[in-house]
Amino acid sequence: MKHKELITNSIIALILVSLSVITMCFTPLAITASATPKPIYKGNGLNSSVSLMVNVYWGEEYLPDMLDTFDKYDVKTTFFVGGSWVSKNDGMLKEILSRGHEIANHGYLHKDQDKLDMEGNLREISMCHNIVEKTIGYKMTLFAPPSGAFSNDTLKAANNLGYQTIMWSKDTIDWRDKNAQLIYERATKKISYGDLVLMHPTKCTAEALPNILEFYKQKGIKADKVSNVIQN
């Protein structure tokens, strides 16, 4: 009987050891997988709003008209600015902030950050962060990767620096298609609460903006800052 109990106890011990080894092997993988933050493509739609996110590396000559239009419709939105642009247009950055808009990070040199290693990603994001904070005393918390190009290193770098990575759910493609009507259609067709609509300061975008905001107003859609649209 003692011999049988010994064998049984040995088998149980072996099973427990095996389970322990399996757990040790798989737990780190699970932790690693969940450690990479996710980019945000759209808000939850609970507050009946959308955001016109404006990426700025050029086109400053069209920003005054766009700012006046936002004022006319009492809209505050989010401008994702490039660090190298800020270095040459600090006055315009101060004007955007003075109008009550949200300032966000768009990297320093408009690099495809999916091609950068961790150090390169950290450098691009932190350099933009530093020049904006130095220029207007503003600490940004939202980051939009240039060209929408990102890797796990990009997401982790942004997260390590206290940023949420923002993408978009609708793209006006205004940098390519210089057509105000087309830009309007892309910003309004099948629009839904929580949408993040990407645009840039182009001549045709400035022309289309009043009609876009008027459409939202008529539909009872609030155009708002990205941070408000994505909040839970």
mmCIF file with all atom_site columns, N, CA, C and O in Angstrom, residues 55-57 81-85 105-117 119-125 127-128 143-151 154:
data_model
loop_
_atom_site.group_PDB
_atom_site.id
_atom_site.type_symbol
_atom_site.label_atom_id
_atom_site.label_alt_id
_atom_site.label_comp_id
_atom_site.label_asym_id
_atom_site.label_entity_id
_atom_site.label_seq_id
_atom_site.pdbx_PDB_ins_code
_atom_site.Cartn_x
_atom_site.Cartn_y
_atom_site.Cartn_z
_atom_site.occupancy
_atom_site.B_iso_or_equiv
_atom_site.pdbx_formal_charge
_atom_site.auth_seq_id
_atom_site.auth_comp_id
_atom_site.auth_asym_id
_atom_site.auth_atom_id
_atom_site.pdbx_PDB_model_num
ATOM 1   N N  . ASN A 1 55  ? -3.384 68.316 -38.808 1.00 0.00 ? 55  ASN A N  1
ATOM 2   C CA . ASN A 1 55  ? -1.944 68.052 -38.746 1.00 0.00 ? 55  ASN A CA 1
ATOM 3   C C  . ASN A 1 55  ? -1.183 69.190 -39.424 1.00 0.00 ? 55  ASN A C  1
ATOM 4   O O  . ASN A 1 55  ? -1.464 69.510 -40.588 1.00 0.00 ? 55  ASN A O  1
ATOM 5   N N  . VAL A 1 56  ? -0.220 69.764 -38.722 1.00 0.00 ? 56  VAL A N  1
ATOM 6   C CA . VAL A 1 56  ? 0.444  70.970 -39.227 1.00 0.00 ? 56  VAL A CA 1
ATOM 7   C C  . VAL A 1 56  ? 1.959  70.802 -39.319 1.00 0.00 ? 56  VAL A C  1
ATOM 8   O O  . VAL A 1 56  ? 2.649  70.677 -38.302 1.00 0.00 ? 56  VAL A O  1
ATOM 9   N N  . TYR A 1 57  ? 2.463  70.808 -40.544 1.00 0.00 ? 57  TYR A N  1
ATOM 10  C CA . TYR A 1 57  ? 3.903  70.909 -40.813 1.00 0.00 ? 57  TYR A CA 1
ATOM 11  C C  . TYR A 1 57  ? 4.164  72.020 -41.829 1.00 0.00 ? 57  TYR A C  1
ATOM 12  O O  . TYR A 1 57  ? 5.297  72.390 -42.086 1.00 0.00 ? 57  TYR A O  1
ATOM 13  N N  . VAL A 1 81  ? 0.995  69.428 -34.113 1.00 0.00 ? 81  VAL A N  1
ATOM 14  C CA . VAL A 1 81  ? 2.031  70.260 -34.724 1.00 0.00 ? 81  VAL A CA 1
ATOM 15  C C  . VAL A 1 81  ? 3.385  69.543 -34.765 1.00 0.00 ? 81  VAL A C  1
ATOM 16  O O  . VAL A 1 81  ? 3.738  68.786 -33.868 1.00 0.00 ? 81  VAL A O  1
ATOM 17  N N  . GLY A 1 82  ? 4.117  69.799 -35.821 1.00 0.00 ? 82  GLY A N  1
ATOM 18  C CA . GLY A 1 82  ? 5.466  69.264 -35.962 1.00 0.00 ? 82  GLY A CA 1
ATOM 19  C C  . GLY A 1 82  ? 6.464  70.175 -35.274 1.00 0.00 ? 82  GLY A C  1
ATOM 20  O O  . GLY A 1 82  ? 6.358  71.409 -35.345 1.00 0.00 ? 82  GLY A O  1
ATOM 21  N N  . GLY A 1 83  ? 7.454  69.596 -34.619 1.00 0.00 ? 83  GLY A N  1
ATOM 22  C CA . GLY A 1 83  ? 8.433  70.385 -33.889 1.00 0.00 ? 83  GLY A CA 1
ATOM 23  C C  . GLY A 1 83  ? 9.231  71.329 -34.762 1.00 0.00 ? 83  GLY A C  1
ATOM 24  O O  . GLY A 1 83  ? 9.481  72.482 -34.387 1.00 0.00 ? 83  GLY A O  1
ATOM 25  N N  . SER A 1 84  ? 9.627  70.861 -35.946 1.00 0.00 ? 84  SER A N  1
ATOM 26  C CA . SER A 1 84  ? 10.395 71.719 -36.844 1.00 0.00 ? 84  SER A CA 1
ATOM 27  C C  . SER A 1 84  ? 9.550  72.894 -37.333 1.00 0.00 ? 84  SER A C  1
ATOM 28  O O  . SER A 1 84  ? 10.070 73.995 -37.567 1.00 0.00 ? 84  SER A O  1
ATOM 29  N N  . TRP A 1 85  ? 8.243  72.685 -37.479 1.00 0.00 ? 85  TRP A N  1
ATOM 30  C CA . TRP A 1 85  ? 7.326  73.772 -37.857 1.00 0.00 ? 85  TRP A CA 1
ATOM 31  C C  . TRP A 1 85  ? 7.232  74.782 -36.720 1.00 0.00 ? 85  TRP A C  1
ATOM 32  O O  . TRP A 1 85  ? 7.277  75.995 -36.950 1.00 0.00 ? 85  TRP A O  1
ATOM 33  N N  . ASN A 1 105 ? 1.078  66.495 -30.376 1.00 0.00 ? 105 ASN A N  1
ATOM 34  C CA . ASN A 1 105 ? 2.409  66.175 -30.892 1.00 0.00 ? 105 ASN A CA 1
ATOM 35  C C  . ASN A 1 105 ? 2.333  65.447 -32.236 1.00 0.00 ? 105 ASN A C  1
ATOM 36  O O  . ASN A 1 105 ? 1.591  64.479 -32.385 1.00 0.00 ? 105 ASN A O  1
ATOM 37  N N  . HIS A 1 106 ? 3.125  65.915 -33.212 1.00 0.00 ? 106 HIS A N  1
ATOM 38  C CA . HIS A 1 106 ? 3.185  65.273 -34.531 1.00 0.00 ? 106 HIS A CA 1
ATOM 39  C C  . HIS A 1 106 ? 4.625  64.947 -34.918 1.00 0.00 ? 106 HIS A C  1
ATOM 40  O O  . HIS A 1 106 ? 4.980  64.917 -36.099 1.00 0.00 ? 106 HIS A O  1
ATOM 41  N N  . GLY A 1 107 ? 5.463  64.710 -33.878 1.00 0.00 ? 107 GLY A N  1
ATOM 42  C CA . GLY A 1 107 ? 6.866  64.415 -34.157 1.00 0.00 ? 107 GLY A CA 1
ATOM 43  C C  . GLY A 1 107 ? 7.636  65.668 -34.512 1.00 0.00 ? 107 GLY A C  1
ATOM 44  O O  . GLY A 1 107 ? 7.066  66.749 -34.648 1.00 0.00 ? 107 GLY A O  1
ATOM 45  N N  . TYR A 1 108 ? 8.948  65.543 -34.664 1.00 0.00 ? 108 TYR A N  1
ATOM 46  C CA . TYR A 1 108 ? 9.763  66.725 -34.931 1.00 0.00 ? 108 TYR A CA 1
ATOM 47  C C  . TYR A 1 108 ? 10.061 66.935 -36.419 1.00 0.00 ? 108 TYR A C  1
ATOM 48  O O  . TYR A 1 108 ? 9.914  68.023 -36.948 1.00 0.00 ? 108 TYR A O  1
ATOM 49  N N  . LEU A 1 109 ? 10.460 65.881 -37.115 1.00 0.00 ? 109 LEU A N  1
ATOM 50  C CA . LEU A 1 109 ? 10.914 66.038 -38.502 1.00 0.00 ? 109 LEU A CA 1
ATOM 51  C C  . LEU A 1 109 ? 10.035 65.312 -39.523 1.00 0.00 ? 109 LEU A C  1
ATOM 52  O O  . LEU A 1 109 ? 10.459 65.075 -40.649 1.00 0.00 ? 109 LEU A O  1
ATOM 53  N N  . HIS A 1 110 ? 8.836  64.926 -39.128 1.00 0.00 ? 110 HIS A N  1
ATOM 54  C CA . HIS A 1 110 ? 7.898  64.226 -40.023 1.00 0.00 ? 110 HIS A CA 1
ATOM 55  C C  . HIS A 1 110 ? 8.521  62.963 -40.621 1.00 0.00 ? 110 HIS A C  1
ATOM 56  O O  . HIS A 1 110 ? 8.454  62.709 -41.823 1.00 0.00 ? 110 HIS A O  1
ATOM 57  N N  . LYS A 1 111 ? 9.113  62.174 -39.770 1.00 0.00 ? 111 LYS A N  1
ATOM 58  C CA . LYS A 1 111 ? 9.711  60.917 -40.214 1.00 0.00 ? 111 LYS A CA 1
ATOM 59  C C  . LYS A 1 111 ? 8.682  59.787 -40.143 1.00 0.00 ? 111 LYS A C  1
ATOM 60  O O  . LYS A 1 111 ? 7.742  59.845 -39.346 1.00 0.00 ? 111 LYS A O  1
ATOM 61  N N  . ASP A 1 112 ? 8.853  58.765 -40.986 1.00 0.00 ? 112 ASP A N  1
ATOM 62  C CA . ASP A 1 112 ? 8.051  57.558 -40.870 1.00 0.00 ? 112 ASP A CA 1
ATOM 63  C C  . ASP A 1 112 ? 8.557  56.798 -39.649 1.00 0.00 ? 112 ASP A C  1
ATOM 64  O O  . ASP A 1 112 ? 9.601  56.141 -39.697 1.00 0.00 ? 112 ASP A O  1
ATOM 65  N N  . GLN A 1 113 ? 7.823  56.876 -38.564 1.00 0.00 ? 113 GLN A N  1
ATOM 66  C CA . GLN A 1 113 ? 8.356  56.375 -37.302 1.00 0.00 ? 113 GLN A CA 1
ATOM 67  C C  . GLN A 1 113 ? 8.347  54.857 -37.205 1.00 0.00 ? 113 GLN A C  1
ATOM 68  O O  . GLN A 1 113 ? 8.958  54.288 -36.300 1.00 0.00 ? 113 GLN A O  1
ATOM 69  N N  . ASP A 1 114 ? 7.685  54.199 -38.148 1.00 0.00 ? 114 ASP A N  1
ATOM 70  C CA . ASP A 1 114 ? 7.759  52.735 -38.177 1.00 0.00 ? 114 ASP A CA 1
ATOM 71  C C  . ASP A 1 114 ? 9.138  52.254 -38.619 1.00 0.00 ? 114 ASP A C  1
ATOM 72  O O  . ASP A 1 114 ? 9.489  51.090 -38.430 1.00 0.00 ? 114 ASP A O  1
ATOM 73  N N  . LYS A 1 115 ? 9.924  53.169 -39.197 1.00 0.00 ? 115 LYS A N  1
ATOM 74  C CA . LYS A 1 115 ? 11.273 52.824 -39.649 1.00 0.00 ? 115 LYS A CA 1
ATOM 75  C C  . LYS A 1 115 ? 12.338 53.175 -38.601 1.00 0.00 ? 115 LYS A C  1
ATOM 76  O O  . LYS A 1 115 ? 13.521 52.941 -38.814 1.00 0.00 ? 115 LYS A O  1
ATOM 77  N N  . LEU A 1 116 ? 11.905 53.740 -37.475 1.00 0.00 ? 116 LEU A N  1
ATOM 78  C CA . LEU A 1 116 ? 12.834 54.137 -36.425 1.00 0.00 ? 116 LEU A CA 1
ATOM 79  C C  . LEU A 1 116 ? 12.858 53.097 -35.306 1.00 0.00 ? 116 LEU A C  1
ATOM 80  O O  . LEU A 1 116 ? 11.851 52.432 -35.047 1.00 0.00 ? 116 LEU A O  1
ATOM 81  N N  . ASP A 1 117 ? 13.999 52.971 -34.648 1.00 0.00 ? 117 ASP A N  1
ATOM 82  C CA . ASP A 1 117 ? 14.076 52.091 -33.485 1.00 0.00 ? 117 ASP A CA 1
ATOM 83  C C  . ASP A 1 117 ? 13.506 52.831 -32.273 1.00 0.00 ? 117 ASP A C  1
ATOM 84  O O  . ASP A 1 117 ? 13.032 53.979 -32.381 1.00 0.00 ? 117 ASP A O  1
ATOM 85  N N  . GLU A 1 119 ? 14.932 54.229 -29.709 1.00 0.00 ? 119 GLU A N  1
ATOM 86  C CA . GLU A 1 119 ? 15.621 55.493 -29.430 1.00 0.00 ? 119 GLU A CA 1
ATOM 87  C C  . GLU A 1 119 ? 15.186 56.589 -30.388 1.00 0.00 ? 119 GLU A C  1
ATOM 88  O O  . GLU A 1 119 ? 14.966 57.732 -29.988 1.00 0.00 ? 119 GLU A O  1
ATOM 89  N N  . GLY A 1 120 ? 15.065 56.227 -31.677 1.00 0.00 ? 120 GLY A N  1
ATOM 90  C CA . GLY A 1 120 ? 14.646 57.211 -32.671 1.00 0.00 ? 120 GLY A CA 1
ATOM 91  C C  . GLY A 1 120 ? 13.233 57.701 -32.429 1.00 0.00 ? 120 GLY A C  1
ATOM 92  O O  . GLY A 1 120 ? 12.933 58.900 -32.577 1.00 0.00 ? 120 GLY A O  1
ATOM 93  N N  . ASN A 1 121 ? 12.337 56.792 -32.046 1.00 0.00 ? 121 ASN A N  1
ATOM 94  C CA . ASN A 1 121 ? 10.955 57.177 -31.740 1.00 0.00 ? 121 ASN A CA 1
ATOM 95  C C  . ASN A 1 121 ? 10.897 58.099 -30.533 1.00 0.00 ? 121 ASN A C  1
ATOM 96  O O  . ASN A 1 121 ? 10.197 59.117 -30.539 1.00 0.00 ? 121 ASN A O  1
ATOM 97  N N  . LEU A 1 122 ? 11.634 57.745 -29.498 1.00 0.00 ? 122 LEU A N  1
ATOM 98  C CA . LEU A 1 122 ? 11.662 58.582 -28.303 1.00 0.00 ? 122 LEU A CA 1
ATOM 99  C C  . LEU A 1 122 ? 12.186 59.977 -28.631 1.00 0.00 ? 122 LEU A C  1
ATOM 100 O O  . LEU A 1 122 ? 11.658 60.988 -28.136 1.00 0.00 ? 122 LEU A O  1
ATOM 101 N N  . ARG A 1 123 ? 13.212 60.038 -29.474 1.00 0.00 ? 123 ARG A N  1
ATOM 102 C CA . ARG A 1 123 ? 13.817 61.321 -29.823 1.00 0.00 ? 123 ARG A CA 1
ATOM 103 C C  . ARG A 1 123 ? 12.830 62.209 -30.588 1.00 0.00 ? 123 ARG A C  1
ATOM 104 O O  . ARG A 1 123 ? 12.676 63.396 -30.286 1.00 0.00 ? 123 ARG A O  1
ATOM 105 N N  . GLU A 1 124 ? 12.152 61.646 -31.589 1.00 0.00 ? 124 GLU A N  1
ATOM 106 C CA . GLU A 1 124 ? 11.211 62.428 -32.397 1.00 0.00 ? 124 GLU A CA 1
ATOM 107 C C  . GLU A 1 124 ? 10.073 63.001 -31.552 1.00 0.00 ? 124 GLU A C  1
ATOM 108 O O  . GLU A 1 124 ? 9.699  64.168 -31.699 1.00 0.00 ? 124 GLU A O  1
ATOM 109 N N  . ILE A 1 125 ? 9.522  62.170 -30.691 1.00 0.00 ? 125 ILE A N  1
ATOM 110 C CA . ILE A 1 125 ? 8.382  62.607 -29.876 1.00 0.00 ? 125 ILE A CA 1
ATOM 111 C C  . ILE A 1 125 ? 8.826  63.597 -28.801 1.00 0.00 ? 125 ILE A C  1
ATOM 112 O O  . ILE A 1 125 ? 8.186  64.642 -28.595 1.00 0.00 ? 125 ILE A O  1
ATOM 113 N N  . MET A 1 127 ? 11.510 65.540 -28.691 1.00 0.00 ? 127 MET A N  1
ATOM 114 C CA . MET A 1 127 ? 11.993 66.822 -29.224 1.00 0.00 ? 127 MET A CA 1
ATOM 115 C C  . MET A 1 127 ? 10.829 67.754 -29.525 1.00 0.00 ? 127 MET A C  1
ATOM 116 O O  . MET A 1 127 ? 10.892 68.958 -29.247 1.00 0.00 ? 127 MET A O  1
ATOM 117 N N  . CYS A 1 128 ? 9.762  67.198 -30.097 1.00 0.00 ? 128 CYS A N  1
ATOM 118 C CA . CYS A 1 128 ? 8.576  68.021 -30.360 1.00 0.00 ? 128 CYS A CA 1
ATOM 119 C C  . CYS A 1 128 ? 7.951  68.470 -29.040 1.00 0.00 ? 128 CYS A C  1
ATOM 120 O O  . CYS A 1 128 ? 7.570  69.632 -28.878 1.00 0.00 ? 128 CYS A O  1
ATOM 121 N N  . PHE A 1 143 ? -0.444 62.097 -29.388 1.00 0.00 ? 143 PHE A N  1
ATOM 122 C CA . PHE A 1 143 ? 0.580  62.001 -30.436 1.00 0.00 ? 143 PHE A CA 1
ATOM 123 C C  . PHE A 1 143 ? 0.003  61.343 -31.680 1.00 0.00 ? 143 PHE A C  1
ATOM 124 O O  . PHE A 1 143 ? -0.590 60.265 -31.613 1.00 0.00 ? 143 PHE A O  1
ATOM 125 N N  . ALA A 1 144 ? 0.165  61.997 -32.825 1.00 0.00 ? 144 ALA A N  1
ATOM 126 C CA . ALA A 1 144 ? -0.252 61.439 -34.110 1.00 0.00 ? 144 ALA A CA 1
ATOM 127 C C  . ALA A 1 144 ? 0.998  61.173 -34.948 1.00 0.00 ? 144 ALA A C  1
ATOM 128 O O  . ALA A 1 144 ? 1.703  62.115 -35.317 1.00 0.00 ? 144 ALA A O  1
ATOM 129 N N  . PRO A 1 145 ? 1.311  59.918 -35.247 1.00 0.00 ? 145 PRO A N  1
ATOM 130 C CA . PRO A 1 145 ? 2.523  59.623 -36.027 1.00 0.00 ? 145 PRO A CA 1
ATOM 131 C C  . PRO A 1 145 ? 2.417  60.150 -37.452 1.00 0.00 ? 145 PRO A C  1
ATOM 132 O O  . PRO A 1 145 ? 1.385  59.959 -38.103 1.00 0.00 ? 145 PRO A O  1
ATOM 133 N N  . PRO A 1 146 ? 3.439  60.828 -37.943 1.00 0.00 ? 146 PRO A N  1
ATOM 134 C CA . PRO A 1 146 ? 3.423  61.324 -39.323 1.00 0.00 ? 146 PRO A CA 1
ATOM 135 C C  . PRO A 1 146 ? 3.127  60.220 -40.323 1.00 0.00 ? 146 PRO A C  1
ATOM 136 O O  . PRO A 1 146 ? 3.629  59.100 -40.201 1.00 0.00 ? 146 PRO A O  1
ATOM 137 N N  . SER A 1 147 ? 2.264  60.535 -41.286 1.00 0.00 ? 147 SER A N  1
ATOM 138 C CA . SER A 1 147 ? 1.846  59.593 -42.335 1.00 0.00 ? 147 SER A CA 1
ATOM 139 C C  . SER A 1 147 ? 1.119  58.372 -41.767 1.00 0.00 ? 147 SER A C  1
ATOM 140 O O  . SER A 1 147 ? 0.888  57.400 -42.479 1.00 0.00 ? 147 SER A O  1
ATOM 141 N N  . GLY A 1 148 ? 0.788  58.407 -40.488 1.00 0.00 ? 148 GLY A N  1
ATOM 142 C CA . GLY A 1 148 ? 0.132  57.263 -39.859 1.00 0.00 ? 148 GLY A CA 1
ATOM 143 C C  . GLY A 1 148 ? 1.032  56.052 -39.739 1.00 0.00 ? 148 GLY A C  1
ATOM 144 O O  . GLY A 1 148 ? 0.565  54.928 -39.569 1.00 0.00 ? 148 GLY A O  1
ATOM 145 N N  . ALA A 1 149 ? 2.346  56.264 -39.821 1.00 0.00 ? 149 ALA A N  1
ATOM 146 C CA . ALA A 1 149 ? 3.307  55.154 -39.808 1.00 0.00 ? 149 ALA A CA 1
ATOM 147 C C  . ALA A 1 149 ? 3.813  54.914 -38.386 1.00 0.00 ? 149 ALA A C  1
ATOM 148 O O  . ALA A 1 149 ? 4.427  55.791 -37.784 1.00 0.00 ? 149 ALA A O  1
ATOM 149 N N  . PHE A 1 150 ? 3.534  53.725 -37.860 1.00 0.00 ? 150 PHE A N  1
ATOM 150 C CA . PHE A 1 150 ? 3.993  53.419 -36.509 1.00 0.00 ? 150 PHE A CA 1
ATOM 151 C C  . PHE A 1 150 ? 4.316  51.937 -36.376 1.00 0.00 ? 150 PHE A C  1
ATOM 152 O O  . PHE A 1 150 ? 3.870  51.103 -37.166 1.00 0.00 ? 150 PHE A O  1
ATOM 153 N N  . SER A 1 151 ? 5.099  51.623 -35.365 1.00 0.00 ? 151 SER A N  1
ATOM 154 C CA . SER A 1 151 ? 5.448  50.248 -35.019 1.00 0.00 ? 151 SER A CA 1
ATOM 155 C C  . SER A 1 151 ? 5.180  50.061 -33.530 1.00 0.00 ? 151 SER A C  1
ATOM 156 O O  . SER A 1 151 ? 4.757  50.997 -32.836 1.00 0.00 ? 151 SER A O  1
ATOM 157 N N  . THR A 1 154 ? 7.073  52.557 -31.672 1.00 0.00 ? 154 THR A N  1
ATOM 158 C CA . THR A 1 154 ? 6.435  53.876 -31.659 1.00 0.00 ? 154 THR A CA 1
ATOM 159 C C  . THR A 1 154 ? 5.399  53.959 -30.550 1.00 0.00 ? 154 THR A C  1
ATOM 160 O O  . THR A 1 154 ? 5.366  54.918 -29.777 1.00 0.00 ? 154 THR A O  1
#
